[in-house]
mmCIF file of C-alpha atoms in Angstrom:
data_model
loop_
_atom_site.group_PDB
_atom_site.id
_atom_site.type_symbol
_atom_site.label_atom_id
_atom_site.label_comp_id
_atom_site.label_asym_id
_atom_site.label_seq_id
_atom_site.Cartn_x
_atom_site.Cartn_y
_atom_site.Cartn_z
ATOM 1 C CA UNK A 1 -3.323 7.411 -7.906
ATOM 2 C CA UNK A 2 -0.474 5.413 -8.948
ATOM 3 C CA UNK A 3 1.760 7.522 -6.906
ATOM 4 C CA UNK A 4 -0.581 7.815 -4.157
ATOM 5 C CA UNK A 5 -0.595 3.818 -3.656
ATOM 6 C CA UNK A 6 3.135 3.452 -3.853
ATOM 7 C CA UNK A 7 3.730 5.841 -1.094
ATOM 8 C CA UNK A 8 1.212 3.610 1.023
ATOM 9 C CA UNK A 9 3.313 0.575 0.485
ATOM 10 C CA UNK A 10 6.910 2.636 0.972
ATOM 11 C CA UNK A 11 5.877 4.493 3.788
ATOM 12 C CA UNK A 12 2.757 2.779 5.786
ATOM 13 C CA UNK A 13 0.621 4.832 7.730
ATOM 14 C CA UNK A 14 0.009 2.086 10.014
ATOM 15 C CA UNK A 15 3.130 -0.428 11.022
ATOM 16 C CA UNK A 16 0.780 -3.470 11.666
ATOM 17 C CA UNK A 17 -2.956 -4.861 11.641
ATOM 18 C CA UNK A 18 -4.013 -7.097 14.736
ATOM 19 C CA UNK A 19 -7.060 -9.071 14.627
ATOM 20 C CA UNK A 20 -8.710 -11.859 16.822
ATOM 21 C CA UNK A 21 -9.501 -15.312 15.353
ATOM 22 C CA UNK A 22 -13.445 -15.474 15.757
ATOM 23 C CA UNK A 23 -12.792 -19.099 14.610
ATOM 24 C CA UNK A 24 -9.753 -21.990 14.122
ATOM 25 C CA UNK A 25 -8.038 -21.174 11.396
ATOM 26 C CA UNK A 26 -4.780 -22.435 9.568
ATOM 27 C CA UNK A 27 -2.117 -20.173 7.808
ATOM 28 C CA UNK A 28 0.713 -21.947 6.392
ATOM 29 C CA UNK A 29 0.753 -24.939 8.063
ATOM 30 C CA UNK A 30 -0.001 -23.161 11.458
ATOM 31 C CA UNK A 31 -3.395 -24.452 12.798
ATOM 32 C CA UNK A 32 -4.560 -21.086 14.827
ATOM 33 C CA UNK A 33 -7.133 -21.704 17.784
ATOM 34 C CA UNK A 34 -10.184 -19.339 18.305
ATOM 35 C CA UNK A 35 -9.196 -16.135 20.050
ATOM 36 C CA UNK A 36 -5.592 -15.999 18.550
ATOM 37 C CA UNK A 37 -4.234 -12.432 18.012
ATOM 38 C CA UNK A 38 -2.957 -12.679 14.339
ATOM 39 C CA UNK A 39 -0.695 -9.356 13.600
ATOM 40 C CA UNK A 40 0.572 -8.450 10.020
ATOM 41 C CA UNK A 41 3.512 -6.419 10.033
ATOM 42 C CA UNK A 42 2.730 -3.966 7.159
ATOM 43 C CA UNK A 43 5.982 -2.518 6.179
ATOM 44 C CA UNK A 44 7.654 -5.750 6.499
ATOM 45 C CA UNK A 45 5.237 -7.371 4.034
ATOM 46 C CA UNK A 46 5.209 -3.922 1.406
ATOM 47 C CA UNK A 47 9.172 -4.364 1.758
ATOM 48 C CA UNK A 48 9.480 -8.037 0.348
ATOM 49 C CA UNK A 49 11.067 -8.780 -2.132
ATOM 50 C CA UNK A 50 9.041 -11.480 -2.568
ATOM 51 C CA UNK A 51 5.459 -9.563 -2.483
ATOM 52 C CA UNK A 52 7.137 -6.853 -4.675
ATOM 53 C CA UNK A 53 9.867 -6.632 -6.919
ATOM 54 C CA UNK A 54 12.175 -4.014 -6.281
ATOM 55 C CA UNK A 55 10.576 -3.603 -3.033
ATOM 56 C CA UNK A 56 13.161 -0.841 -1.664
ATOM 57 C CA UNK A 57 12.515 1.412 -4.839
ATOM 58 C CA UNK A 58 9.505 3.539 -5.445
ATOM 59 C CA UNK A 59 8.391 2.771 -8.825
ATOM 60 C CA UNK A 60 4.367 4.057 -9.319
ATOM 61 C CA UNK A 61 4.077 1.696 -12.572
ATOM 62 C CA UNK A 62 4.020 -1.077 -10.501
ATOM 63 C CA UNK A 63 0.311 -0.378 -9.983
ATOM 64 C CA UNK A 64 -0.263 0.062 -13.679
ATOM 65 C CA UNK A 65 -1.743 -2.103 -16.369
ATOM 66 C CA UNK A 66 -1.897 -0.815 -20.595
ATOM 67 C CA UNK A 67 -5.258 -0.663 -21.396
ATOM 68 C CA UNK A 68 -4.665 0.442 -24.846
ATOM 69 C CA UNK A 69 -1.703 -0.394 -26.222
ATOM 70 C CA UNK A 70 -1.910 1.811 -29.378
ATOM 71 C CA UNK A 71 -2.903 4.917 -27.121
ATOM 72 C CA UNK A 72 -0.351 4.434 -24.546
ATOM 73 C CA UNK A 73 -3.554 4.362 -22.139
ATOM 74 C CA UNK A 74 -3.341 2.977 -18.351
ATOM 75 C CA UNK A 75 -5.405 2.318 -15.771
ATOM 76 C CA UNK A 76 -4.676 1.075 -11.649
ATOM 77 C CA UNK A 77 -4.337 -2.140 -11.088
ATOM 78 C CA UNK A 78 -3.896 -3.002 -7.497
ATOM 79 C CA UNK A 79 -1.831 -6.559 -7.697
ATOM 80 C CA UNK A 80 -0.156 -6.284 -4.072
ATOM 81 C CA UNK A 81 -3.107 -4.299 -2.669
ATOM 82 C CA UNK A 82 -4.029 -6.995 -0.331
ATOM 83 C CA UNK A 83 -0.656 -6.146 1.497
ATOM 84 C CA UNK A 84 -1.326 -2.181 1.228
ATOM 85 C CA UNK A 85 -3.637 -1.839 4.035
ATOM 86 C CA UNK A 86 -3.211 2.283 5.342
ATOM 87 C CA UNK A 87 -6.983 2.635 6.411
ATOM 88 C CA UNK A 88 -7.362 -0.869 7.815
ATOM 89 C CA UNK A 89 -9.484 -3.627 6.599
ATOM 90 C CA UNK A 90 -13.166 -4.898 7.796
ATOM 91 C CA UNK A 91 -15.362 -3.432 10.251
ATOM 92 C CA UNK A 92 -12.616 -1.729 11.947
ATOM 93 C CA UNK A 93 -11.632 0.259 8.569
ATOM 94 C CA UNK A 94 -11.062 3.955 8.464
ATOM 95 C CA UNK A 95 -14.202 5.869 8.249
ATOM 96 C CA UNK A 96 -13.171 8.369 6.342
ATOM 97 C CA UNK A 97 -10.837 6.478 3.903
ATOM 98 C CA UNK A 98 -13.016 7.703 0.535
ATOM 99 C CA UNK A 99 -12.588 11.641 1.665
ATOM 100 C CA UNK A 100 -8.881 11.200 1.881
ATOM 101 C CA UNK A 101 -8.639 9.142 -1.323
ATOM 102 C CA UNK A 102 -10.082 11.928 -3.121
ATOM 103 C CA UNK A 103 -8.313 15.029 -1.080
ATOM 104 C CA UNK A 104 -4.949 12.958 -1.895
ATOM 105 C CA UNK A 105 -5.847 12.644 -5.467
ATOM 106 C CA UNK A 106 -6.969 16.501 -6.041
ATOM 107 C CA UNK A 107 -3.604 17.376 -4.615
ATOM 108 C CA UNK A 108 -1.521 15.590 -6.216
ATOM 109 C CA UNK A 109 -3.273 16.532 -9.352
ATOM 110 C CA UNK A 110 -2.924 20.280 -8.523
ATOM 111 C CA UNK A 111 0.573 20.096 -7.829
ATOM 112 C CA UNK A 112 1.417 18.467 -11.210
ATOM 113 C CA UNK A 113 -0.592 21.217 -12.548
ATOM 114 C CA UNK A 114 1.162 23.556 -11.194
ATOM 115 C CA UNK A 115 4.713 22.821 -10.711
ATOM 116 C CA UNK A 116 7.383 20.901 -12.342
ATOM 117 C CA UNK A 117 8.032 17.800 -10.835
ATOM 118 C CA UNK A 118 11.547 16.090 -10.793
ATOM 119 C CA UNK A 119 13.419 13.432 -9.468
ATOM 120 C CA UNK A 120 16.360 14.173 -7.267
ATOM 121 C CA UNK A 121 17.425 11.092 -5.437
ATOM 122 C CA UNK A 122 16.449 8.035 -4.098
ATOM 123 C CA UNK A 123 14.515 8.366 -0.851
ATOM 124 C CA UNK A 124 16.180 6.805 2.104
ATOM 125 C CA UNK A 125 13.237 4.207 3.707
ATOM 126 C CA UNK A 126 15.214 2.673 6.371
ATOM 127 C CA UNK A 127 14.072 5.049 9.889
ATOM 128 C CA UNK A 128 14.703 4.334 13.407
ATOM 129 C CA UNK A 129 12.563 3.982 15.936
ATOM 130 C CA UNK A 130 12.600 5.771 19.266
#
């Protein structure tokens, strides 16, 4: 799942969310009227350095928290998930988020079953747009 969530922030499936202010509204320092159209530029924000450190790299422990130190146990942690947004967010939210969360997470878990997995190179995350 790890894995799963850092590909979300390296490689959004969505490049922004728009919504419209239903009321007045103030984000740093900006006071925001009713009716605004407020945009968050996903990949921009996943590719921070200051949301995430190491931002250009894909590094799955990021999501990660020891649970058990003595057991070398983890579970996910989503610190930066407010910025990791690939289904949406509110009402307008994906409907059917939950079936690919699973379907992702049964594939992934049958590849590592049956293949070896290695690491060849860093992935290139800068594309063009046409």
């Amino acid at each position: 799942k790890a894995c799963i969530q850092e590909s979300y922030r390296i490689s959004p499936t969505t490049p922004c969310l728009a919504r419209i202010l239903e009321e007045d509204f103030v984000l740093s320092g900006y006071h925001l009227k009713t009716g605004t159209v407020v945009i968050c530029h996903t990949r921009v924000a996943c590719q921070n350095e200051q949301n995430f450190r190491n931002a250009d790299k894909f590094v799955p422990e990021r999501w990660l928290v020891q649970v058990d130190e003595n057991q070398n146990v983890y579970k996910l942690d989503e610190p930066g998930a407010p910025l990791v947004l690939p289904f949406g967010t509110g009402r307008r939210m994906c409907p059917g988020h939950r079936i690919i969360d699973i379907e992702l997470t049964l594939v992934m878990a049958k590849i590592f079953q049956q293949f070896e997995v290695e690491y060849h190179s860093d992935l290139d995350t800068q594309f063009q747009f046409l």
